[in-house]
Short mmCIF file of C-alpha atoms and ligand atoms in Angstrom, two decimals:
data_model
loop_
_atom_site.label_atom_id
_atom_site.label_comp_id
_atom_site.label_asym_id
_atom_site.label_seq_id
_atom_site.Cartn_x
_atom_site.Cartn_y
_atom_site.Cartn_z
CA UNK A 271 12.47 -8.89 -180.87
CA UNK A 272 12.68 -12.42 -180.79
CA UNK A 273 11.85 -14.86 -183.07
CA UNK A 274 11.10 -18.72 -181.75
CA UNK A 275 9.84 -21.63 -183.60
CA UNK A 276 8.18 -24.10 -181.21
CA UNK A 277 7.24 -27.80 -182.36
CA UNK A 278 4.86 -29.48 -180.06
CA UNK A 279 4.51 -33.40 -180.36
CA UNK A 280 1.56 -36.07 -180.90
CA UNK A 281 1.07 -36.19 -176.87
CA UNK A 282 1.43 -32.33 -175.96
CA UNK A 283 -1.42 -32.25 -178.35
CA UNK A 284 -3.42 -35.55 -177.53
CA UNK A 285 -6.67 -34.18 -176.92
CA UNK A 286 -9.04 -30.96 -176.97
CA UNK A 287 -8.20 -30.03 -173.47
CA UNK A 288 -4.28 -30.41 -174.62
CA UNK A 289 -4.12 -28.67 -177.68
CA UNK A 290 -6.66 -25.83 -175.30
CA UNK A 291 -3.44 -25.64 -173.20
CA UNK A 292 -1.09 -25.44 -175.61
CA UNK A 293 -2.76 -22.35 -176.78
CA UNK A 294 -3.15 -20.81 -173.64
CA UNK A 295 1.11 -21.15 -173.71
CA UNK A 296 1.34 -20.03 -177.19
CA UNK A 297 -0.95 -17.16 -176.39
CA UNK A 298 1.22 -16.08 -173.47
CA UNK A 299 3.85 -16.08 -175.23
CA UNK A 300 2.60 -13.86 -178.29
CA UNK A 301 1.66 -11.51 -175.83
CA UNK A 302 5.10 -10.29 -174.86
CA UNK A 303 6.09 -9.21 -178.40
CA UNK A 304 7.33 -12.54 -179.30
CA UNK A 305 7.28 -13.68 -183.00
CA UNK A 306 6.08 -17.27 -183.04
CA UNK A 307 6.01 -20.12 -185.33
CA UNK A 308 4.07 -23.43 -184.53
CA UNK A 309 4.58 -26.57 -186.08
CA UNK A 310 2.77 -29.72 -184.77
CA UNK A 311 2.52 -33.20 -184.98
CA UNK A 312 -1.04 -35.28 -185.38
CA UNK A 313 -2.72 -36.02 -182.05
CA UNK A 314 -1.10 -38.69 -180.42
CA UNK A 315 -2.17 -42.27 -181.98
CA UNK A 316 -3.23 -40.51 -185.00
CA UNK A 317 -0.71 -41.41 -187.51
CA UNK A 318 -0.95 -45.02 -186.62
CA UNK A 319 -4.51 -45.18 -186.57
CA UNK A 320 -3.94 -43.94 -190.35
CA UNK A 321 -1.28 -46.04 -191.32
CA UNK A 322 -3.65 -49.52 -189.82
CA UNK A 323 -6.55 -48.03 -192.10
CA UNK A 324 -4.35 -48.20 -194.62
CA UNK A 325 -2.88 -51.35 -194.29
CA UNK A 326 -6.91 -52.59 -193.73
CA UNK A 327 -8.07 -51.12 -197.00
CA UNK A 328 -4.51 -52.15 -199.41
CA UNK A 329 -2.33 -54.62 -199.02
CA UNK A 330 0.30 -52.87 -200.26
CA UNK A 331 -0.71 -48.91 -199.74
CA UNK A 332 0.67 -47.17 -203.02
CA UNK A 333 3.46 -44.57 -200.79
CA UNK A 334 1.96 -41.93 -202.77
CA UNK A 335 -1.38 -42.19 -201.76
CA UNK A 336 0.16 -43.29 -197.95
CA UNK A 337 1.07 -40.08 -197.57
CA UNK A 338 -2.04 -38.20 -198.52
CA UNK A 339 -3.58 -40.06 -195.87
CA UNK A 340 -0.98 -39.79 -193.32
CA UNK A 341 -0.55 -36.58 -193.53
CA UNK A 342 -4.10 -35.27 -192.77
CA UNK A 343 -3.46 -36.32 -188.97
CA UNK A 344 -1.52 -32.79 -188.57
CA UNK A 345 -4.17 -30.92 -190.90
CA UNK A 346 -6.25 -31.27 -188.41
CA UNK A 347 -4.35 -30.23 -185.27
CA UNK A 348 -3.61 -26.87 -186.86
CA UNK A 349 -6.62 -26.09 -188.17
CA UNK A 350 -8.08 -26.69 -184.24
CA UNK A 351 -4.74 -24.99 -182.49
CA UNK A 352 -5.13 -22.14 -184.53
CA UNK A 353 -9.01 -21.80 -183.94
CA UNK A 354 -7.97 -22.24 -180.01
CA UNK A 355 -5.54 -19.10 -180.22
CA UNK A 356 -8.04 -17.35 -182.24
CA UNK A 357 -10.07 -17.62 -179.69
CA UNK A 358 -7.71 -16.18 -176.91
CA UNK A 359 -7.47 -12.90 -178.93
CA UNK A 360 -3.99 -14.72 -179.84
CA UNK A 361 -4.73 -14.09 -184.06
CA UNK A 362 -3.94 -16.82 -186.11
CA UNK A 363 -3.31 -18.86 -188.91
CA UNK A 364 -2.35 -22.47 -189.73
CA UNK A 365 -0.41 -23.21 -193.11
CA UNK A 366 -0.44 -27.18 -194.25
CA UNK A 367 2.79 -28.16 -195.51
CA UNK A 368 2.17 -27.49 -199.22
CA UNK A 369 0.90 -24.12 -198.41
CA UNK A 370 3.91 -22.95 -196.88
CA UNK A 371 5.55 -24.34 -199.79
CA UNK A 372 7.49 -27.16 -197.58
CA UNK A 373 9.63 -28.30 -200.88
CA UNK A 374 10.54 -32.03 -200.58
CA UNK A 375 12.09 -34.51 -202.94
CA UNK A 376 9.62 -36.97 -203.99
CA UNK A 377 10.99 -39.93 -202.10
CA UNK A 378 7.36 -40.69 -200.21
CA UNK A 379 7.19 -41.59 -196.60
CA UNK A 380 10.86 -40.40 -196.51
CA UNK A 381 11.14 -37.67 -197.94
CA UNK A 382 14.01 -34.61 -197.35
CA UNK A 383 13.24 -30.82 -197.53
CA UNK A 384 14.98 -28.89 -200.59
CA UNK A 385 13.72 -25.30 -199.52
CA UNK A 386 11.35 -23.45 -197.33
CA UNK A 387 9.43 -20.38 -199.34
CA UNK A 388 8.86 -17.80 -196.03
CA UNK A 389 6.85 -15.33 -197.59
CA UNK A 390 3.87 -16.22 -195.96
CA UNK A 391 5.05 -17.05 -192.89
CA UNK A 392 7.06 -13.68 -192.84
CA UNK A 393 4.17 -11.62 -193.64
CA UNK A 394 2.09 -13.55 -190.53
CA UNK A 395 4.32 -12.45 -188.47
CA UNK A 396 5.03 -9.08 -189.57
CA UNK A 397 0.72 -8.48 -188.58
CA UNK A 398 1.59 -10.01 -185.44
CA UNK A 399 0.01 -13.14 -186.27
CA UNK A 400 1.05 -16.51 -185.02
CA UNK A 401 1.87 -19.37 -187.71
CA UNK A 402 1.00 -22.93 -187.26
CA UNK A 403 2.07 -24.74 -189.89
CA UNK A 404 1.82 -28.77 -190.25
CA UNK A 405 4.88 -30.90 -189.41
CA UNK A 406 6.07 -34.18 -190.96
CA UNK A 407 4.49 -32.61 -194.93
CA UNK A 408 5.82 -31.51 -197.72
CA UNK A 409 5.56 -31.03 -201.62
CA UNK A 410 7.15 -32.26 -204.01
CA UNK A 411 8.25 -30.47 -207.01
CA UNK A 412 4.70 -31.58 -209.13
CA UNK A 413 2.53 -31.00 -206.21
CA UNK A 414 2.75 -34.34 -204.82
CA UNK A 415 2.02 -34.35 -200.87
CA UNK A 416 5.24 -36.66 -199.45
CA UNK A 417 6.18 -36.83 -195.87
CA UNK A 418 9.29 -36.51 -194.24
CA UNK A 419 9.74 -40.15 -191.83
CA UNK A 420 8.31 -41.31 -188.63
CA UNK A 421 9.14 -38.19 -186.21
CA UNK A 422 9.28 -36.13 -189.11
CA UNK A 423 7.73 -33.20 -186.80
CA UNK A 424 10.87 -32.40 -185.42
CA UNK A 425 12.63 -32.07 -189.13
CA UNK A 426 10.16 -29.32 -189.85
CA UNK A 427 10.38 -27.17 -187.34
CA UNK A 428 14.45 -27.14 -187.09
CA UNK A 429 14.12 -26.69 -191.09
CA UNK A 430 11.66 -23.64 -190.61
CA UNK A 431 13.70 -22.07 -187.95
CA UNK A 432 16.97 -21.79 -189.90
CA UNK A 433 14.69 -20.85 -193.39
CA UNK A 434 13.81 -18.22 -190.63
CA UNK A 435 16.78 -17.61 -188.92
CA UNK A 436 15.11 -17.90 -185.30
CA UNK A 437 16.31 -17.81 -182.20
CA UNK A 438 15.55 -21.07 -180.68
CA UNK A 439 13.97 -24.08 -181.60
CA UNK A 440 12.29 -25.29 -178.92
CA UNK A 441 10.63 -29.23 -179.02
CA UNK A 442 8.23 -29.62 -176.78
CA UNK A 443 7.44 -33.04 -175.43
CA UNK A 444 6.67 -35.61 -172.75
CA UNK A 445 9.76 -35.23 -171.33
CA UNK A 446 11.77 -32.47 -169.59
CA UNK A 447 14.42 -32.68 -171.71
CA UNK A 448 17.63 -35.38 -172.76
CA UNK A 449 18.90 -37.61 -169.79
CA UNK A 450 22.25 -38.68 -168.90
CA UNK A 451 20.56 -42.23 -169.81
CA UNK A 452 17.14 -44.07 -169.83
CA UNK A 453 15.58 -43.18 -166.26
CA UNK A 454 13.87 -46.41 -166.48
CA UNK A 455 17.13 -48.22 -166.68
CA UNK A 456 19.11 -45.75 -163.75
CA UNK A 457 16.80 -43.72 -161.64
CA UNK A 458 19.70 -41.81 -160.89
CA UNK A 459 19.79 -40.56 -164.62
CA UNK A 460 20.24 -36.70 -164.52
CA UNK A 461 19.27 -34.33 -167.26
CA UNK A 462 21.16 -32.25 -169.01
CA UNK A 463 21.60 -28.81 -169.18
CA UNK A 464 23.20 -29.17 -172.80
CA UNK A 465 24.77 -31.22 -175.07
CA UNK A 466 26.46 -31.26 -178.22
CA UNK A 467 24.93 -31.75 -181.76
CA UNK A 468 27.52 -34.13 -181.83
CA UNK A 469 26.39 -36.21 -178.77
CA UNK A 470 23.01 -35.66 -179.25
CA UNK A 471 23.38 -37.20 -182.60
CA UNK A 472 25.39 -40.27 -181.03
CA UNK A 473 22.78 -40.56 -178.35
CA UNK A 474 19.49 -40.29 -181.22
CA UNK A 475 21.23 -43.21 -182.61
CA UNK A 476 21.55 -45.18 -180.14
CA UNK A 477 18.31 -45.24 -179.08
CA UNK A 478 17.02 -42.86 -177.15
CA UNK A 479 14.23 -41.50 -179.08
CA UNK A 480 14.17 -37.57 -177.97
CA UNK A 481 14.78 -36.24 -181.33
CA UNK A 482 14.06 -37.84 -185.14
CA UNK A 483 18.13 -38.24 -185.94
CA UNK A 484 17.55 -36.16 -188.83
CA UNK A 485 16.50 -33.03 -187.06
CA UNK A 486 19.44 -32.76 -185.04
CA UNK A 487 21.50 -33.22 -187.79
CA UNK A 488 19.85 -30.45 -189.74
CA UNK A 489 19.79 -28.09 -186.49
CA UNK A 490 23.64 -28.98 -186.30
CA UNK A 491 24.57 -28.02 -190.29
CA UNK A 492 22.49 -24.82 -190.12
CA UNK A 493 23.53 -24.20 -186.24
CA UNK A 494 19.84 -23.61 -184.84
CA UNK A 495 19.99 -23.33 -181.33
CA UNK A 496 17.63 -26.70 -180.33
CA UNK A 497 16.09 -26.84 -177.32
CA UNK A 498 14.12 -29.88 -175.77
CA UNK A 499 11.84 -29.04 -173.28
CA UNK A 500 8.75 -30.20 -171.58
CA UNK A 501 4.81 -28.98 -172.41
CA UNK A 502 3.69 -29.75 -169.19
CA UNK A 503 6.39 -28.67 -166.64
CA UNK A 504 8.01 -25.48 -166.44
CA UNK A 505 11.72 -25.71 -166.60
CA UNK A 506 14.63 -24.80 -169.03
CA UNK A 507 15.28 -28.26 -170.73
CA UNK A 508 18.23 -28.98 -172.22
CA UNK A 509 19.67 -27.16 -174.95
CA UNK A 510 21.34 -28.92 -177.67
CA UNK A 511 24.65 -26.54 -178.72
CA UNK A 512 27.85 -26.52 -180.47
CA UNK A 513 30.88 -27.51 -178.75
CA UNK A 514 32.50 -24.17 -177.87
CA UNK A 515 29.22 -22.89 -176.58
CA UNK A 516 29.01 -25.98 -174.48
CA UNK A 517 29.66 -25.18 -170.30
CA UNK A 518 29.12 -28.31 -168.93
CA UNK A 519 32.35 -29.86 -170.41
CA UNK A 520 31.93 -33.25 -168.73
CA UNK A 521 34.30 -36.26 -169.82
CA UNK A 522 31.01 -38.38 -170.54
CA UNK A 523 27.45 -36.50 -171.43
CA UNK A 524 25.62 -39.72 -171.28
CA UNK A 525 25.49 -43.44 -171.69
CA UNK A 526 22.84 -44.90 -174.45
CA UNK A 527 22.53 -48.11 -175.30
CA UNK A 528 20.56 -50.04 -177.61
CA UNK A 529 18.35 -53.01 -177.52
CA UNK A 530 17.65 -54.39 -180.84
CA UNK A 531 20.78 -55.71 -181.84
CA UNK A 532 21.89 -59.47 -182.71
CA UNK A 533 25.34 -60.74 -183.28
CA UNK A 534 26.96 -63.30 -186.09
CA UNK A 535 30.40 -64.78 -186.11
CA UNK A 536 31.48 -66.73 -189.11
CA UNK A 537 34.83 -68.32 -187.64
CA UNK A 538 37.95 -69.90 -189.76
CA UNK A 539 37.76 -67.57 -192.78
CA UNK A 540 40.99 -68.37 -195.48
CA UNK A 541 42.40 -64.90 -194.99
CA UNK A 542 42.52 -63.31 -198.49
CA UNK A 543 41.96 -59.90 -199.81
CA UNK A 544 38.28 -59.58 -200.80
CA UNK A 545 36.56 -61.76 -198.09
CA UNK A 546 35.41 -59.42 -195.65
CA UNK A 547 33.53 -58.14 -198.88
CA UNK A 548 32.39 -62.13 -200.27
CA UNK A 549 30.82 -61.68 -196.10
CA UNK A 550 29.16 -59.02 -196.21
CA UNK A 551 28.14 -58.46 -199.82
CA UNK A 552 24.57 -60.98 -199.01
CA UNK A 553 23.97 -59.23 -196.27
CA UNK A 554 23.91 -55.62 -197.97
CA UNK A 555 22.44 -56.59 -200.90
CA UNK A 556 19.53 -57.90 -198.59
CA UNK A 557 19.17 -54.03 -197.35
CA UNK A 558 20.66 -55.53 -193.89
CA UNK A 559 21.94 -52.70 -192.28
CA UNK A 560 25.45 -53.83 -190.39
CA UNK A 561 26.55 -52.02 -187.31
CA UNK A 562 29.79 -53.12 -185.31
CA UNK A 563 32.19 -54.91 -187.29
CA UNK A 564 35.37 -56.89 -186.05
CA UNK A 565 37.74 -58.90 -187.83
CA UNK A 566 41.22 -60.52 -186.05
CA UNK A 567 44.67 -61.01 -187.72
CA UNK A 568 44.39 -64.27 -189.42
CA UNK A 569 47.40 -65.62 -187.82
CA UNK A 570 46.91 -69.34 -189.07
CA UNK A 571 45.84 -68.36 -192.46
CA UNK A 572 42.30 -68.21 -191.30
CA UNK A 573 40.51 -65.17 -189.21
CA UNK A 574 36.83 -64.95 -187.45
CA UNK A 575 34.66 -62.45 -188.52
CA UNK A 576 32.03 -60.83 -186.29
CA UNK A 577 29.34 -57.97 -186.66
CA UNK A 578 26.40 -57.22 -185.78
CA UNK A 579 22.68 -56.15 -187.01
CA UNK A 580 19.19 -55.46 -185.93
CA UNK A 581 17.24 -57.90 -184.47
CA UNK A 582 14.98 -58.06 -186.60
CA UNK A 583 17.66 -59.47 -189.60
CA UNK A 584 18.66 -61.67 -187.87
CA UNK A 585 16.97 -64.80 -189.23
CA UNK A 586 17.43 -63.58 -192.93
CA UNK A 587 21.31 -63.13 -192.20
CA UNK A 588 21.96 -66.04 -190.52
CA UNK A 589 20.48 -68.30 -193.55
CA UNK A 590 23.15 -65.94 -195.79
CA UNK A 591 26.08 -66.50 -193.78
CA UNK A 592 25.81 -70.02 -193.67
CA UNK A 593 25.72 -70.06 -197.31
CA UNK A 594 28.62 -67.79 -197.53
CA UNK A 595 30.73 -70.25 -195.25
CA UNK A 596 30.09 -73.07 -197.42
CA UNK A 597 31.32 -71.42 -200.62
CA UNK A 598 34.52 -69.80 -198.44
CA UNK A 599 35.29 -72.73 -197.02
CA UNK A 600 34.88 -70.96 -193.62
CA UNK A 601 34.51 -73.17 -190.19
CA UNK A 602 30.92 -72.56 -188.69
CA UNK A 603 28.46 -69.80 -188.23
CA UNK A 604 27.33 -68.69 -184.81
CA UNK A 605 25.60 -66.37 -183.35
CA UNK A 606 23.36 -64.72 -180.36
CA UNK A 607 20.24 -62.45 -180.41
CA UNK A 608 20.59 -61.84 -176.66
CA UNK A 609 22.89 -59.18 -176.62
CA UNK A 610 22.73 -55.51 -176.26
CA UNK A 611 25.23 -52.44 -177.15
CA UNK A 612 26.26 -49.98 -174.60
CA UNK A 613 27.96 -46.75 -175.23
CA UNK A 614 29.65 -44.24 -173.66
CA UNK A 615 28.85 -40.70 -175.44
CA UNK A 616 31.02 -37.26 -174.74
CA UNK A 617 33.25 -35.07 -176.55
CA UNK A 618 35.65 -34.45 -173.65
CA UNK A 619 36.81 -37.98 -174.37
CA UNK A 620 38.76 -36.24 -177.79
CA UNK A 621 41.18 -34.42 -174.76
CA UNK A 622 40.81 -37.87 -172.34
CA UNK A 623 43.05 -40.90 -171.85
CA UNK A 624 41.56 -43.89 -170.25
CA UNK A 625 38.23 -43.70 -170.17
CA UNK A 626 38.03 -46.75 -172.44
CA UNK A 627 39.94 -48.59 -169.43
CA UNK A 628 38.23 -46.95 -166.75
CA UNK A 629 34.56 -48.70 -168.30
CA UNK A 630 36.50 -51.88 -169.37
CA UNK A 631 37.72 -52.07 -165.67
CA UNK A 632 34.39 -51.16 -164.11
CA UNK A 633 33.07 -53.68 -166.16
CA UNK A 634 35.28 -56.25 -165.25
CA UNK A 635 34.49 -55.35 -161.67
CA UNK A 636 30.78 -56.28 -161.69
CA UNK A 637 32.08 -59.81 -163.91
CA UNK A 638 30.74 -58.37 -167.25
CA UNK A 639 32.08 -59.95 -169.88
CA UNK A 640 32.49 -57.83 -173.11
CA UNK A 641 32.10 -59.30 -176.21
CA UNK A 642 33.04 -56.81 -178.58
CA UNK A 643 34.52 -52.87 -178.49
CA UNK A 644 34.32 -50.17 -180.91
CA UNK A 645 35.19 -46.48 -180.50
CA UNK A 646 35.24 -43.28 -182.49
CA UNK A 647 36.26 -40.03 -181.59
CA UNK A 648 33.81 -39.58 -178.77
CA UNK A 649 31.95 -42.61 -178.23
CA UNK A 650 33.31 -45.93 -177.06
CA UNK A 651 30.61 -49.07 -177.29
CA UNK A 652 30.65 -52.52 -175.99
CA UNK A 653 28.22 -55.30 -176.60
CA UNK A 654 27.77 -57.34 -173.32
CA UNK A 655 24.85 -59.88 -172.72
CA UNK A 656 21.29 -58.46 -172.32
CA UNK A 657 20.98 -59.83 -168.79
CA UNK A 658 23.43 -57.36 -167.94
CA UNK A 659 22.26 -54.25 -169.14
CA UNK A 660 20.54 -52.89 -166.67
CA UNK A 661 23.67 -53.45 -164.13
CA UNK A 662 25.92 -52.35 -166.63
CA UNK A 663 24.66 -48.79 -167.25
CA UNK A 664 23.66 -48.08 -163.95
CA UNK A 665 27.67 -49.52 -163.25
CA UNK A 666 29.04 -46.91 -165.53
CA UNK A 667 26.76 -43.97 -164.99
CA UNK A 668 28.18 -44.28 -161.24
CA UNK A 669 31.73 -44.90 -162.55
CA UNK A 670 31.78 -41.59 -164.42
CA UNK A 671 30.03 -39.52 -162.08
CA UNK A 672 26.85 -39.18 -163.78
CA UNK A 673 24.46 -40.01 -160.89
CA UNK A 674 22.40 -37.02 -159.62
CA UNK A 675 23.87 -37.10 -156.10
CA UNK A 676 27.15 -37.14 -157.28
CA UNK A 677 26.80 -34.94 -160.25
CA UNK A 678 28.14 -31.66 -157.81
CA UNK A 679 31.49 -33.49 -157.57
CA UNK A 680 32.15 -34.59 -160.82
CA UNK A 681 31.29 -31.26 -162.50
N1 LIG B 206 2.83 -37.65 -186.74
C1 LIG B 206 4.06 -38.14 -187.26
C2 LIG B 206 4.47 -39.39 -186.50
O1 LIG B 206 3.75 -39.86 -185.65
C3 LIG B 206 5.14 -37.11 -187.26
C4 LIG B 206 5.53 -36.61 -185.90
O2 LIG B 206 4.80 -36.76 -184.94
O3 LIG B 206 6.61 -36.05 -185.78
O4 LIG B 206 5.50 -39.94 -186.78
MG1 MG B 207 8.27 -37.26 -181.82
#
């Protein structure tokens, strides 16, 4: 017997004649002895359309009552899924997230699961019933509906599925499953058969927005096989694994890159201990969030100091810095919002010398200039100039054998 919890998305469930098909899948599927778990996301559109009414009625929504709202999107999407599969002789029943006893701290509109109660859901399935059960809701411990983040869909169903123990954990969506890179960027982008928790966690956060982050990395500490697949083409996906059960073995999985990123260099910083912290210690205390960060022997006595941010910070930071270089005594602020980070994801780098030069050389090749490098175990990122993103990714997915025609060879 097999057990499989299955999460469909906002757009796999979009409209009457959607969630109809759904069903019809689900149905299928229950027929062959299969024990199966539903969770779903609101209708596509839905959540925002709830978080603008919101934000039309209050000017500052209280998050408690934000996620009462927001959270009847997926109320109603298993309430009609499970009277679709009802009516396909498929019986039954959908569970909203405090029925199911989804326990959550009570950090609203963010909140993290504590514990699962499967009682319920167990008995469903022991009288062959199907369970839909609401994604992105929760309890908290007073009864308090909270939510679980933008995406949050994904989180419940990889949390129900290792409460359960399932088999697979399979995320449908509007895609056929996780791509080398952004097909929009290189039409030559290939999907995967697998990849790592690992990768697929570098590759979440970098942008590419398969998976809410947090899913994966709750599917990776409970090791529930997680499978991204498509609900409207047939096809295996890719599956998401850990690194021994991984065949592919490829040097690089995939390149990501990310868009919304801004740069600031404060330059001729008096090298001293405790600077780097005088830096950065506005910036934090603004809730900036700081990615890359590169600072150079000070071999006059005085150092630059770069890193970089959202986008969207960089205004706010900018104003901060400059104050911080007047009361360092630092040269000048500078700083560029047209940039972009590209990285090269793939655990066979850990057993791989010279990739790093083989991208800084392909690079080079096209006349890219790179502006800044940072690696960790199996990623290694640059941050070039947005006007050459495009030619940069499509330059390294060829460099590293990723296009489709040449992905035969490389493998
Ligand atoms: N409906 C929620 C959202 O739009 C949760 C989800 O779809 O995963 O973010
Ligand atoms: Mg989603």
């Amino acid at each position: 017997m097999t057990l499989i919890v299955q999460k469909y998305g906002g757009t796999s469930v979009g409209s009457i004649e959607k969630i109809g098909r759904v069903a019809d899948k689900v149905a299928a599927q229950a027929k062959t002895g299969d024990k199966i778990v539903v969770a779903v996301s609101a209708m596509s559109g839905e959540t925002n359309r709830l978080i603008e009414l919101a934000q039309t009625m209050s000017l500052k929504p209280h998050a408690r009552e934000l996620d009462v709202l927001v959270s009847t999107g997926e109320q109603v999407t298993i309430a009609l899924l499970s009277m679709a599969l009802n009516d396909r002789a498929c019986e039954a029943r959908s569970y909203t997230g405090s029925q199911i006893r989804m326990l959550t701290d009570n950090a609203h509109g963010k909140a993290r699961i504590k514990d699962i109660q499967c009682d319920r859901i167990r008995s469903d399935l022991d009288a062959g019933r199907v369970v839909v059960v609401a994604g992105f809701q929760g309890v908290d411990e007073d009864g308090n509906i909270t939510t679980l983040g933008r995406g949050g869909s994904d989180t419940t169903a990889v949390a129900i599925a290792a409460a359960l123990n399932a088999d697979e954990c399979q995320i449908y969506t509007d895609v056929n499953g996780v791509y080398t890179t952004d097909p929009r960027i290189e039409p030559k982008a290939r999907k995967l058969d697998t990849i790592t928790f690992e990768e697929m966690l570098e590759m979440a956060s970098l942008g590419s927005k398969v998976l809410q982050i947090r899913s994966v990395e709750f599917a990776g500490k409970y090791n529930v096989p997680l499978r991204v697949l498509s609900s409207f083409e047939e096809g295996e996906g890719t599956l998401i694994t850990l690194e021994e059960d991984n065949v592919e073995q490829a040097l690089i999985s995939g390149i990501a890159f990310n868009k919304d990123e801004a740069q600031l260099t404060i330059t001729g910083v008096p090298d001293y201990p405790g600077v780097a912290s005088k830096i950065l210690g506005p910036v934090t205390a603004a809730n900036i969030e700081i990615d890359m960060i590169v600072q150079n022997i000070a071999d006059d006595g005085t150092t630059d100091f770069t890193f970089t941010l959202q986008r969207s910070d960089y205004e706010t930071a900018s104003k901060l810095l400059t104050q911080v270089k007047d009361s360092l005594g630092a040269k000048k602020v500078i700083g560029d919002v047209e940039i972009v980070k590209i990285s090269l994801v793939g655990v066979g780098m850990r057993s791989h010398a010279g990739i790093a030069n083989t991208m800084f050389d392909s690079l080079a090749k096209e006349n890219i200039n790179i502006r800044m490098i940072s690696t960790s175990e199996i990623k290694i990122s640059v941050v070039v100039e947005e006007k050459y993103l495009e030619l940069a990714v499509r330059t390294l997915h060829a460099a590293f054998g990723l296009d489709s025609d040449a992905a035969s060879k490389s493998r």
